[in-house]
mmCIF file of C-alpha atoms in Angstrom:
data_model
loop_
_atom_site.group_PDB
_atom_site.id
_atom_site.type_symbol
_atom_site.label_atom_id
_atom_site.label_comp_id
_atom_site.label_asym_id
_atom_site.label_seq_id
_atom_site.Cartn_x
_atom_site.Cartn_y
_atom_site.Cartn_z
ATOM 1 C CA MET A 1 27.495 -43.894 -18.527
ATOM 2 C CA THR A 2 23.110 -43.354 -18.543
ATOM 3 C CA THR A 3 24.523 -39.494 -16.868
ATOM 4 C CA ARG A 4 26.618 -38.418 -20.249
ATOM 5 C CA THR A 5 23.860 -39.393 -21.829
ATOM 6 C CA LEU A 6 20.817 -37.583 -19.617
ATOM 7 C CA GLU A 7 23.856 -34.503 -19.898
ATOM 8 C CA LYS A 8 24.682 -34.508 -23.370
ATOM 9 C CA THR A 9 20.739 -34.188 -24.287
ATOM 10 C CA GLN A 10 19.433 -31.359 -22.614
ATOM 11 C CA ASP A 11 22.899 -29.582 -24.257
ATOM 12 C CA THR A 12 21.200 -30.253 -27.263
ATOM 13 C CA GLY A 13 18.507 -28.041 -29.500
ATOM 14 C CA THR A 14 18.456 -24.472 -29.898
ATOM 15 C CA ILE A 15 17.155 -22.183 -27.652
ATOM 16 C CA ARG A 16 14.231 -19.220 -28.998
ATOM 17 C CA LEU A 17 12.710 -16.333 -27.721
ATOM 18 C CA ALA A 18 9.518 -14.602 -28.398
ATOM 19 C CA ASP A 19 9.456 -11.804 -29.624
ATOM 20 C CA GLY A 20 6.011 -9.890 -31.103
ATOM 21 C CA GLY A 21 4.849 -12.826 -33.129
ATOM 22 C CA ALA A 22 8.222 -14.341 -33.997
ATOM 23 C CA TRP A 23 10.540 -17.118 -32.428
ATOM 24 C CA LEU A 24 13.783 -15.449 -32.684
ATOM 25 C CA THR A 25 16.759 -18.354 -32.789
ATOM 26 C CA VAL A 26 19.149 -17.365 -30.675
ATOM 27 C CA CYS A 27 22.222 -19.662 -29.922
ATOM 28 C CA ASP A 28 22.228 -23.775 -29.163
ATOM 29 C CA ARG A 29 21.681 -24.990 -26.430
ATOM 30 C CA SER A 30 25.145 -26.711 -26.116
ATOM 31 C CA LEU A 31 26.443 -22.681 -25.981
ATOM 32 C CA LEU A 32 24.908 -22.333 -22.589
ATOM 33 C CA THR A 33 25.866 -23.689 -18.961
ATOM 34 C CA PRO A 34 23.685 -23.939 -16.268
ATOM 35 C CA GLY A 35 23.724 -21.458 -13.609
ATOM 36 C CA ARG A 36 25.836 -18.890 -16.128
ATOM 37 C CA GLY A 37 23.947 -16.386 -17.128
ATOM 38 C CA VAL A 38 25.223 -15.148 -21.571
ATOM 39 C CA ALA A 39 24.434 -11.797 -23.585
ATOM 40 C CA ALA A 40 22.085 -12.238 -27.004
ATOM 41 C CA LEU A 41 22.156 -8.670 -29.296
ATOM 42 C CA LEU A 42 18.476 -9.189 -30.118
ATOM 43 C CA PRO A 43 17.997 -7.745 -34.474
ATOM 44 C CA ASP A 44 16.041 -4.352 -32.612
ATOM 45 C CA GLY A 45 19.222 -4.165 -30.461
ATOM 46 C CA ARG A 46 17.384 -4.667 -27.591
ATOM 47 C CA GLN A 47 19.770 -7.106 -25.343
ATOM 48 C CA VAL A 48 19.144 -10.064 -23.198
ATOM 49 C CA ALA A 49 19.490 -12.140 -20.276
ATOM 50 C CA LEU A 50 19.756 -16.092 -21.167
ATOM 51 C CA PHE A 51 19.916 -18.734 -18.706
ATOM 52 C CA VAL A 52 19.848 -22.370 -18.001
ATOM 53 C CA ASP A 53 19.110 -24.049 -14.538
ATOM 54 C CA ARG A 54 20.612 -26.950 -13.665
ATOM 55 C CA ALA A 55 17.029 -29.284 -14.736
ATOM 56 C CA GLY A 56 17.884 -27.967 -18.167
ATOM 57 C CA ARG A 57 14.865 -25.161 -17.930
ATOM 58 C CA ALA A 58 16.146 -21.941 -20.212
ATOM 59 C CA TYR A 59 15.340 -18.582 -19.212
ATOM 60 C CA ALA A 60 15.215 -15.194 -20.417
ATOM 61 C CA ILE A 61 15.197 -11.054 -19.305
ATOM 62 C CA ASP A 62 16.244 -8.390 -20.654
ATOM 63 C CA ASN A 63 20.118 -7.821 -19.613
ATOM 64 C CA ARG A 64 19.174 -4.224 -18.049
ATOM 65 C CA ASP A 65 19.455 -3.666 -14.788
ATOM 66 C CA PRO A 66 17.130 -0.697 -14.347
ATOM 67 C CA PHE A 67 18.253 -0.219 -11.060
ATOM 68 C CA THR A 68 21.799 1.157 -12.589
ATOM 69 C CA GLY A 69 21.366 1.283 -17.009
ATOM 70 C CA ALA A 70 23.372 -1.284 -17.310
ATOM 71 C CA TYR A 71 23.989 -4.223 -18.945
ATOM 72 C CA VAL A 72 25.074 -6.218 -16.594
ATOM 73 C CA LEU A 73 22.236 -9.080 -15.121
ATOM 74 C CA SER A 74 23.838 -11.925 -17.486
ATOM 75 C CA ARG A 75 27.196 -11.457 -15.508
ATOM 76 C CA GLY A 76 24.846 -12.423 -12.028
ATOM 77 C CA LEU A 77 24.270 -14.649 -10.060
ATOM 78 C CA VAL A 78 21.580 -17.119 -10.638
ATOM 79 C CA GLY A 79 20.354 -18.632 -6.973
ATOM 80 C CA SER A 80 16.870 -19.776 -6.096
ATOM 81 C CA ALA A 81 14.430 -18.519 -3.058
ATOM 82 C CA ALA A 82 11.541 -20.371 -1.567
ATOM 83 C CA GLY A 83 11.785 -22.209 -5.089
ATOM 84 C CA ARG A 84 11.621 -19.617 -7.718
ATOM 85 C CA PRO A 85 14.853 -19.713 -10.257
ATOM 86 C CA PHE A 86 16.994 -15.966 -9.739
ATOM 87 C CA VAL A 87 19.704 -14.087 -11.145
ATOM 88 C CA ALA A 88 21.637 -11.735 -8.429
ATOM 89 C CA SER A 89 22.899 -8.177 -10.371
ATOM 90 C CA PRO A 90 26.517 -8.447 -10.089
ATOM 91 C CA LEU A 91 26.686 -4.524 -9.113
ATOM 92 C CA LEU A 92 23.701 -3.896 -6.048
ATOM 93 C CA LYS A 93 22.804 -7.465 -5.772
ATOM 94 C CA GLN A 94 19.534 -6.659 -6.674
ATOM 95 C CA ARG A 95 17.702 -9.815 -7.512
ATOM 96 C CA PHE A 96 15.307 -11.081 -10.301
ATOM 97 C CA ASP A 97 12.589 -13.692 -10.390
ATOM 98 C CA LEU A 98 13.922 -15.102 -14.354
ATOM 99 C CA GLU A 99 9.680 -16.313 -14.634
ATOM 100 C CA THR A 100 8.322 -12.949 -13.968
ATOM 101 C CA GLY A 101 10.854 -10.628 -14.459
ATOM 102 C CA ALA A 102 10.123 -9.118 -10.645
ATOM 103 C CA CYS A 103 12.377 -7.903 -8.460
ATOM 104 C CA LEU A 104 12.730 -9.685 -5.116
ATOM 105 C CA ASP A 105 13.939 -6.879 -3.408
ATOM 106 C CA ASP A 106 11.028 -4.112 -4.572
ATOM 107 C CA ASP A 107 8.438 -5.700 -5.632
ATOM 108 C CA GLU A 108 7.394 -2.339 -7.803
ATOM 109 C CA VAL A 109 10.578 -3.598 -9.996
ATOM 110 C CA THR A 110 10.129 -5.708 -12.727
ATOM 111 C CA VAL A 111 12.487 -6.099 -15.542
ATOM 112 C CA PRO A 112 11.026 -7.726 -19.158
ATOM 113 C CA VAL A 113 10.519 -11.692 -19.753
ATOM 114 C CA PHE A 114 11.302 -13.782 -23.283
ATOM 115 C CA PRO A 115 9.298 -16.679 -23.408
ATOM 116 C CA VAL A 116 11.928 -18.888 -24.056
ATOM 117 C CA ARG A 117 11.474 -22.510 -26.228
ATOM 118 C CA THR A 118 14.148 -24.876 -27.009
ATOM 119 C CA ASP A 119 13.810 -26.872 -29.925
#
């Protein structure tokens, strides 16, 4: 019974992204499944890939895979390497750190990261 209460608590709230000087409301936290991504369209037309890990921490990176140009990172495989959360592109499998946007397989490549908060 306690476990269900904790899960319910983690699933509540609203996911917001910092964009410029404002916080944009993106979606309800309950719409995100730990370990799976969701794409969101920002008002300026950019796409963001949103993720929540099993501990309830939210992450947001650009949805565009810099190696192929396809907007697919939200469909990637989520994992961790050396304690760092990452998403692997579903196309060529390059891994991107969800906290920094750095490519773990090519030091010269990054994707933009967006600060996230859950209210």
